[in-house]
CSV table of N, CA, C and O in Angstrom, one decimal:
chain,number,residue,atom,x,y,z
A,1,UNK,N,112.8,123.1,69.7
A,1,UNK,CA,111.9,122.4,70.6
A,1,UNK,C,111.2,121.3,69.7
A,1,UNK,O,110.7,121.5,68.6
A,2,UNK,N,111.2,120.2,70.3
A,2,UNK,CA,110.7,119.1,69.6
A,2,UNK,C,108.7,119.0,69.7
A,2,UNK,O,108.1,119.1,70.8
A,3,UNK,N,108.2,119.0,68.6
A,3,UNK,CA,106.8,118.9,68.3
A,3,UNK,C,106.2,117.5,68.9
A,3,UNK,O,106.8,116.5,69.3
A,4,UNK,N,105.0,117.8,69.0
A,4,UNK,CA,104.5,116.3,69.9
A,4,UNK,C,104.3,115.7,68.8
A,4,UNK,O,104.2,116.2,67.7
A,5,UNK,N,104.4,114.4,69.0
A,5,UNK,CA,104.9,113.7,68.2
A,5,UNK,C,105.2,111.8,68.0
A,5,UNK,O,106.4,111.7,68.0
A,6,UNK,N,104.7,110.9,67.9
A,6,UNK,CA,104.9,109.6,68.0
A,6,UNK,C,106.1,109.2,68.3
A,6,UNK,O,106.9,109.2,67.4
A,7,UNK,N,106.3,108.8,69.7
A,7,UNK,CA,107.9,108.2,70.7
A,7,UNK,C,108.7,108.8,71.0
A,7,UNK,O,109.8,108.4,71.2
A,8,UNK,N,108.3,110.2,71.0
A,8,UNK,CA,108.6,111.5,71.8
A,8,UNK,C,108.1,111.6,73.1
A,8,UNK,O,107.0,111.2,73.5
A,9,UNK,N,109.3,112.1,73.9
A,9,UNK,CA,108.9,112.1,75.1
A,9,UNK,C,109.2,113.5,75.9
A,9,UNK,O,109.7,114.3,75.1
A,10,UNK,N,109.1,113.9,76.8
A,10,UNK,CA,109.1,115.2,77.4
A,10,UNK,C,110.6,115.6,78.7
A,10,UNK,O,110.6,115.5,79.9
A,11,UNK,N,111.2,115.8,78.1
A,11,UNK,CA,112.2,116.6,79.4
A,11,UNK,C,111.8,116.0,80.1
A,11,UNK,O,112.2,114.9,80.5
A,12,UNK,N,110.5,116.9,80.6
A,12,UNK,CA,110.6,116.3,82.2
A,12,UNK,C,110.4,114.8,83.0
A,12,UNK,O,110.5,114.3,84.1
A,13,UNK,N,110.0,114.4,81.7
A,13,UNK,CA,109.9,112.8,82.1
A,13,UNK,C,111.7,112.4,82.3
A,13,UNK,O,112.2,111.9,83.3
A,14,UNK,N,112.3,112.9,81.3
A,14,UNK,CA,114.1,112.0,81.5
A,14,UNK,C,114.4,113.0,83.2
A,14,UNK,O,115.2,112.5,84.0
A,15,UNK,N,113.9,114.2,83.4
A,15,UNK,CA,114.6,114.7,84.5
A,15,UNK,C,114.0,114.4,85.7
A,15,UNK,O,114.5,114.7,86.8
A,16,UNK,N,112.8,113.7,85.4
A,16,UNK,CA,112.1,113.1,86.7
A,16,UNK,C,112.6,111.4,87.1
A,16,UNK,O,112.7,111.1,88.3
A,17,UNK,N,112.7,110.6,85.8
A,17,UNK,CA,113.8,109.6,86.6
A,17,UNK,C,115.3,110.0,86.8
A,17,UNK,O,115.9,109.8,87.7
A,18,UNK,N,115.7,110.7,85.8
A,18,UNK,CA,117.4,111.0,86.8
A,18,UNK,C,117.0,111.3,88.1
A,18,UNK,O,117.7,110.7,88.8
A,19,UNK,N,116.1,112.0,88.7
A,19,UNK,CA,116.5,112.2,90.0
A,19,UNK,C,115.4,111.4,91.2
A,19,UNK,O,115.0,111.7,92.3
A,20,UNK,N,115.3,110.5,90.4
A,20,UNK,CA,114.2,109.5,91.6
A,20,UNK,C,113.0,110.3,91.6
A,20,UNK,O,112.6,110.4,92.7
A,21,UNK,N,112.6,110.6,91.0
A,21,UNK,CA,111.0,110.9,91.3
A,21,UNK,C,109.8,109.9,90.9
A,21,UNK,O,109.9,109.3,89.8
A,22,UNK,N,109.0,109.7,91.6
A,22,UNK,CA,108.0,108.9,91.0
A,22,UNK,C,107.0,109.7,90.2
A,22,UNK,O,107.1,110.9,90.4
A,23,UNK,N,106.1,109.4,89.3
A,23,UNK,CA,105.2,109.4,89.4
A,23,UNK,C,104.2,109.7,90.6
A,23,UNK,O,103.6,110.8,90.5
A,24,UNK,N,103.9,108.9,91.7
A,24,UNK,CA,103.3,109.1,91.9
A,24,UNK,C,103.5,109.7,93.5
A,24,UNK,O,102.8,109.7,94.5
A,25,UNK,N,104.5,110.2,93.2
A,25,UNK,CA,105.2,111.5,94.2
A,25,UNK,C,104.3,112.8,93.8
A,25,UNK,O,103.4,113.5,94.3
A,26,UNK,N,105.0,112.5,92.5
A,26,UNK,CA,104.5,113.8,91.7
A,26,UNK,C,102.5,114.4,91.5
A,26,UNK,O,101.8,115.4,91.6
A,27,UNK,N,102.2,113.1,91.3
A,27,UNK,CA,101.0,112.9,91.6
A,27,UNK,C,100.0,113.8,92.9
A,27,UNK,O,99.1,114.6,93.0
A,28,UNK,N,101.0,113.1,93.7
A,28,UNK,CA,100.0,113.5,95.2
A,28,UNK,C,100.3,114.8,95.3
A,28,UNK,O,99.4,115.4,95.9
A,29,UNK,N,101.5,115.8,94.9
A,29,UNK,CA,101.6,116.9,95.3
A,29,UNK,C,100.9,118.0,93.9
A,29,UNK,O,100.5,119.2,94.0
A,30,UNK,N,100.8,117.1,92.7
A,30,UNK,CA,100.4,118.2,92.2
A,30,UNK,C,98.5,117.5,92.1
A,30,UNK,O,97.6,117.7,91.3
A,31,UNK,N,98.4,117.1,92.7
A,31,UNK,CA,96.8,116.6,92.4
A,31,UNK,C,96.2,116.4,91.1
A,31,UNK,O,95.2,116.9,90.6
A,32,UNK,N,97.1,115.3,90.5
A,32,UNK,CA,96.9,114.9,89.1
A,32,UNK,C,97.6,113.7,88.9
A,32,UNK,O,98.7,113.4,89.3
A,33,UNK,N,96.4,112.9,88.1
A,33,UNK,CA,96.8,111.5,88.2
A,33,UNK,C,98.0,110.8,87.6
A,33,UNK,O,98.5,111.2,86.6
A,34,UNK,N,98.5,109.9,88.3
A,34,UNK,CA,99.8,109.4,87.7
A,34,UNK,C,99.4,109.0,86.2
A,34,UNK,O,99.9,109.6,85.2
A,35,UNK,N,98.9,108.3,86.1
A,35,UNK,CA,98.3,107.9,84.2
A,35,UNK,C,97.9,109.4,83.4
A,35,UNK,O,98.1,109.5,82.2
A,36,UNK,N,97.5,110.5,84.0
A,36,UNK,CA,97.7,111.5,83.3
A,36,UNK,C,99.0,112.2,82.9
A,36,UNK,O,99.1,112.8,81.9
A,37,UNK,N,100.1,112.0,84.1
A,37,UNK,CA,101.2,112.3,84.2
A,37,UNK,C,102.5,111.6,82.9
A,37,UNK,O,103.5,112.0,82.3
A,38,UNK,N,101.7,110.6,83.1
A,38,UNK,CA,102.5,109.9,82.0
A,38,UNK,C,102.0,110.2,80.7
A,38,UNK,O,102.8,110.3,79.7
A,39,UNK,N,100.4,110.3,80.6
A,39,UNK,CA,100.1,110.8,79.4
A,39,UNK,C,100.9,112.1,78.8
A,39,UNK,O,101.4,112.1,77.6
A,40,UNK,N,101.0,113.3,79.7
A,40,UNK,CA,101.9,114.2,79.2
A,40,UNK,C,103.1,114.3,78.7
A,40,UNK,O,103.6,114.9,77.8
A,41,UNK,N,103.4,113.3,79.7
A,41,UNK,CA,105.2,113.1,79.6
A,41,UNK,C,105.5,111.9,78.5
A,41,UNK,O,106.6,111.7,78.1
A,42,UNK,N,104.5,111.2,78.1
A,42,UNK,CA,104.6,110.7,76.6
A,42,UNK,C,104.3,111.4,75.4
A,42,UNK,O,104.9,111.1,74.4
A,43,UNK,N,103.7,112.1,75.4
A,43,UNK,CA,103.7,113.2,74.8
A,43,UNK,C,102.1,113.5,74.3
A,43,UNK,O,101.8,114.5,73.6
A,44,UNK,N,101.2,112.4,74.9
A,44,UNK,CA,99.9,111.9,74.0
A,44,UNK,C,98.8,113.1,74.2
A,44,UNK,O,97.9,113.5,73.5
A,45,UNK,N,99.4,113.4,75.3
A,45,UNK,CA,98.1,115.3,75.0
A,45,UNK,C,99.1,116.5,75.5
A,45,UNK,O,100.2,116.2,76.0
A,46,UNK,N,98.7,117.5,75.4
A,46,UNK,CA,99.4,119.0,75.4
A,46,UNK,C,99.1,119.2,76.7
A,46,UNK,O,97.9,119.3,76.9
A,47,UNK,N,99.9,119.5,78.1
A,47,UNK,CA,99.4,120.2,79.1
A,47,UNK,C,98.9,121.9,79.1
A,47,UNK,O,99.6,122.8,78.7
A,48,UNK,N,97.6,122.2,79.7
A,48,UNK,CA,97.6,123.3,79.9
A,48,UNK,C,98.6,124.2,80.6
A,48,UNK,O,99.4,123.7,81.4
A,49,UNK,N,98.6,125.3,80.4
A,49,UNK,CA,99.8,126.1,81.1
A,49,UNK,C,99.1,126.1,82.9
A,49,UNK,O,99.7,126.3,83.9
A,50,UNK,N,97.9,126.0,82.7
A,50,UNK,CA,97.7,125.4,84.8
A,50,UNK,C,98.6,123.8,85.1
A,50,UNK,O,99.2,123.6,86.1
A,51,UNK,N,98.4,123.1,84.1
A,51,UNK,CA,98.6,122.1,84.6
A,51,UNK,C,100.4,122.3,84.6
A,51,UNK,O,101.0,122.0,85.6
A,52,UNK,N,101.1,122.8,83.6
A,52,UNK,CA,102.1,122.8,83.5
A,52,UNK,C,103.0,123.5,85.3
A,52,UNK,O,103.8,123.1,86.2
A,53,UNK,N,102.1,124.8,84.9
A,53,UNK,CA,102.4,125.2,86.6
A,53,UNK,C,102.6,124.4,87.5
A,53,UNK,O,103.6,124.4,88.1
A,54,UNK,N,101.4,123.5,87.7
A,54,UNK,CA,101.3,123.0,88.6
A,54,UNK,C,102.4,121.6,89.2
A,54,UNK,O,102.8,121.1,90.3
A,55,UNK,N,102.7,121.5,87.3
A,55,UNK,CA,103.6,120.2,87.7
A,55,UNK,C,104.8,120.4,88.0
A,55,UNK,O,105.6,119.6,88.5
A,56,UNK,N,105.2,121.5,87.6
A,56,UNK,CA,106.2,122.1,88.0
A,56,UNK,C,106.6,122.6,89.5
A,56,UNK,O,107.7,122.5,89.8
A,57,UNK,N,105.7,123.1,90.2
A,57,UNK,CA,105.3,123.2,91.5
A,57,UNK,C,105.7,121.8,92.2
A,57,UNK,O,106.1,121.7,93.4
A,58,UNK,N,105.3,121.0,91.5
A,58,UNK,CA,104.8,119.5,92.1
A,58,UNK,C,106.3,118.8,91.9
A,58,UNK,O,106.6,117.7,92.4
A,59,UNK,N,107.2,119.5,91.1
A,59,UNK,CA,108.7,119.2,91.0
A,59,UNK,C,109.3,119.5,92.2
A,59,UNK,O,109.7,118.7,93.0
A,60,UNK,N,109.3,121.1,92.2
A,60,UNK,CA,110.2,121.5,92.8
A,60,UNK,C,110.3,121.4,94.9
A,60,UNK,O,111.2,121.3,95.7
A,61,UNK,N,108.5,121.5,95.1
A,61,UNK,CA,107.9,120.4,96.0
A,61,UNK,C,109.5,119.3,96.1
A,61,UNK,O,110.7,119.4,96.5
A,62,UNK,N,108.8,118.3,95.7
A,62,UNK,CA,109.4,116.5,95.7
A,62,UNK,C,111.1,116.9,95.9
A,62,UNK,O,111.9,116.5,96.8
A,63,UNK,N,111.3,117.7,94.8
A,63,UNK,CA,112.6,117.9,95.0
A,63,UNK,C,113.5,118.4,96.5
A,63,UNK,O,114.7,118.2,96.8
A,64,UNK,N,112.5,119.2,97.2
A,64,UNK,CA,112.9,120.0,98.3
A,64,UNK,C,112.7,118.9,99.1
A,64,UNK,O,113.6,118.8,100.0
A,65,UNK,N,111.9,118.0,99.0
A,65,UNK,CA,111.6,117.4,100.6
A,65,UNK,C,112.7,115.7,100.3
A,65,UNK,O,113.1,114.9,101.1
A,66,UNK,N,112.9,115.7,98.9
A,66,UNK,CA,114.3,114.8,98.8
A,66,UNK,C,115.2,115.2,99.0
A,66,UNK,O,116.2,114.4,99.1
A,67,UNK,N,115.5,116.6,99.3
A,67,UNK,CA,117.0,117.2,100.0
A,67,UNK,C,117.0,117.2,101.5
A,67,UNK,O,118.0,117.2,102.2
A,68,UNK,N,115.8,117.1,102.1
A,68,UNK,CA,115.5,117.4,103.8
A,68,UNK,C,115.7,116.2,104.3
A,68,UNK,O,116.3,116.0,105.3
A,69,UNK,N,115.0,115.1,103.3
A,69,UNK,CA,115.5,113.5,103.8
A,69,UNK,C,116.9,113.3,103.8
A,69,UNK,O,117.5,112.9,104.8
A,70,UNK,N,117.4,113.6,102.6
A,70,UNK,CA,119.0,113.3,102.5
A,70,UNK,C,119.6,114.2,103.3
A,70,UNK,O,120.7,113.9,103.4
A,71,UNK,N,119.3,115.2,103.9
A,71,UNK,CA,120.6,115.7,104.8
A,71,UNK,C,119.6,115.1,106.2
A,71,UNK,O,120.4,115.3,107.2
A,72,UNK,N,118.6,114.7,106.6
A,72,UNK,CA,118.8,114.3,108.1
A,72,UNK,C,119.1,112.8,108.0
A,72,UNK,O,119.4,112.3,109.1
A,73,UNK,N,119.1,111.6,106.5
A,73,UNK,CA,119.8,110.5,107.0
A,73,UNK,C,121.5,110.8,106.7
A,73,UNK,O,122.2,109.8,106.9
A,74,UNK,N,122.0,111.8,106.4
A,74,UNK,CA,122.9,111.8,106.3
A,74,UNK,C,123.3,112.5,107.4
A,74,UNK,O,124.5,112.6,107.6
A,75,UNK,N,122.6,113.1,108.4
A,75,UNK,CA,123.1,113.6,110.0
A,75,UNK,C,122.6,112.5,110.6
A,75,UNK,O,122.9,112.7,111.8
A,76,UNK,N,121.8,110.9,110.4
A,76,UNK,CA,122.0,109.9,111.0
A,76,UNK,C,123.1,108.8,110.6
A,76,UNK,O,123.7,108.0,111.2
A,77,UNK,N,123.0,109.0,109.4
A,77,UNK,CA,124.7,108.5,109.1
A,77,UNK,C,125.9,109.1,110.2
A,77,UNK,O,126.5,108.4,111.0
A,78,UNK,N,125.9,109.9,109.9
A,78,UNK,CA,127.5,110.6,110.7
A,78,UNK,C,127.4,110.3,112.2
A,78,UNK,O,128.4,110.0,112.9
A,79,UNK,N,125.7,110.3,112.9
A,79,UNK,CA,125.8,110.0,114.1
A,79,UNK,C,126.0,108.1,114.7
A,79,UNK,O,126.0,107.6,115.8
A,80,UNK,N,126.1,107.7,113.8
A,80,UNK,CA,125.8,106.3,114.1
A,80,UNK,C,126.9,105.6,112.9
A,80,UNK,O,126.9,104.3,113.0
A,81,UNK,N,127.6,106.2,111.9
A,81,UNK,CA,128.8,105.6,111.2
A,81,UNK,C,129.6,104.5,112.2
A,81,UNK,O,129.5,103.4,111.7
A,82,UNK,N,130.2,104.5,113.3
A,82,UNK,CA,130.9,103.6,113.9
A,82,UNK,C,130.0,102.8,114.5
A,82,UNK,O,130.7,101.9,114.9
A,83,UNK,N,128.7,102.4,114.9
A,83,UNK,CA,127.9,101.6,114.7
A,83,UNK,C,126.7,100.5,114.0
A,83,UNK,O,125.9,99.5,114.2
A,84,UNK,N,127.2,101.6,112.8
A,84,UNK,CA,126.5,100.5,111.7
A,84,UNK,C,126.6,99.3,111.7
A,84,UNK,O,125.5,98.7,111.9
A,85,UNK,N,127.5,98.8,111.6
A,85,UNK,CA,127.5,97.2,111.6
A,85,UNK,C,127.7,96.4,112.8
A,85,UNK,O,128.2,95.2,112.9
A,86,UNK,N,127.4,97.2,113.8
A,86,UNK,CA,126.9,96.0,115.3
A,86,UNK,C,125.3,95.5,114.7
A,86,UNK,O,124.4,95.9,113.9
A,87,UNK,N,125.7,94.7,115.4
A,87,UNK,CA,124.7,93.5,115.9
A,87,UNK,C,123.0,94.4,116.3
A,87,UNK,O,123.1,95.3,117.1
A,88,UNK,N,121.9,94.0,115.8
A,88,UNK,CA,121.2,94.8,116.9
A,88,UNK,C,119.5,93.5,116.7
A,88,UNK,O,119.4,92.6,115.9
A,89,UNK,N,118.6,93.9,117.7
A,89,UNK,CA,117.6,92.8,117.9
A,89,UNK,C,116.8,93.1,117.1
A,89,UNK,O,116.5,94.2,116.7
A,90,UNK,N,116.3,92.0,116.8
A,90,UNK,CA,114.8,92.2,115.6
A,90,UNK,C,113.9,93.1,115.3
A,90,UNK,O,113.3,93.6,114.3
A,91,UNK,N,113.7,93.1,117.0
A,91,UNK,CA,112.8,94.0,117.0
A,91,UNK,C,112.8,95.6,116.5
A,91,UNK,O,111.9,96.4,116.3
A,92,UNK,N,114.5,95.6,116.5
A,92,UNK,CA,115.0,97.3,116.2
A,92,UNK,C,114.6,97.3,114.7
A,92,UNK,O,114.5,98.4,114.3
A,93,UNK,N,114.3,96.4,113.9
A,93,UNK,CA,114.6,96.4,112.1
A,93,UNK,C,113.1,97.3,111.7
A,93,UNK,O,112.0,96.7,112.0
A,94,UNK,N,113.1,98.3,111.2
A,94,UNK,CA,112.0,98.9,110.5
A,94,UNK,C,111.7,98.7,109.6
A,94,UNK,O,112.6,98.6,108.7
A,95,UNK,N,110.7,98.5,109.2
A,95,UNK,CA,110.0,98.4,107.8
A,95,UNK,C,109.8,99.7,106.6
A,95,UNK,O,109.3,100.8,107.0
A,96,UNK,N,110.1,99.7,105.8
A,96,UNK,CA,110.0,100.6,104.7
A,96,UNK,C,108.4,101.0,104.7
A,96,UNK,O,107.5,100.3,104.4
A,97,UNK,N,108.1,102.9,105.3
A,97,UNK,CA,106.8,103.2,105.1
A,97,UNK,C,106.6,103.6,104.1
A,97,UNK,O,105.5,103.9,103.7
């Protein structure tokens, strides 16, 4: 296991962008600030084993509710595959919430 250490970084930082996580995903579910988040995950202070819990919690969280999104746009894909590329009115276009 690698010691903290200058330009060491933490697992969970590389396993949190492989799989799209933000920060500040991560943030809101574990109720800890994104700048603290990164402080960890650079390695600049030691997480307590609460906080560790918690961010881990705050993983597996994000992670579940990135699987619930991808399989209901992917049961709106399948339902609307042969319609993707019609035509439709402006007013249909959603904005990114």
């Amino acid at each position: 296991m690698k010691t903290y250490e200058k330009g060491a970084v933490l697992r969970y930082r590389l396993f949190r962008i492989q799989h799209h996580i933000t920060r500040q995903e991560l943030a809101k579910e574990a109720k800890i600030s994104p700048q603290r988040i990164s402080q960890i995950e650079l390695m600049e202070c030691q997480p307590t084993k609460q906080t560790k819990t918690k961010l881990l919690m705050a993983m597996r969280n994000v992670l579940l509710r990135h699987i619930q999104l991808a399989d209901s746009a992917l049961t709106d894909f399948h339902s609307m595959r042969d319609r993707l590329f019609d035509a439709v009115e402006e007013s249909e276009v959603l904005t990114d919430e």
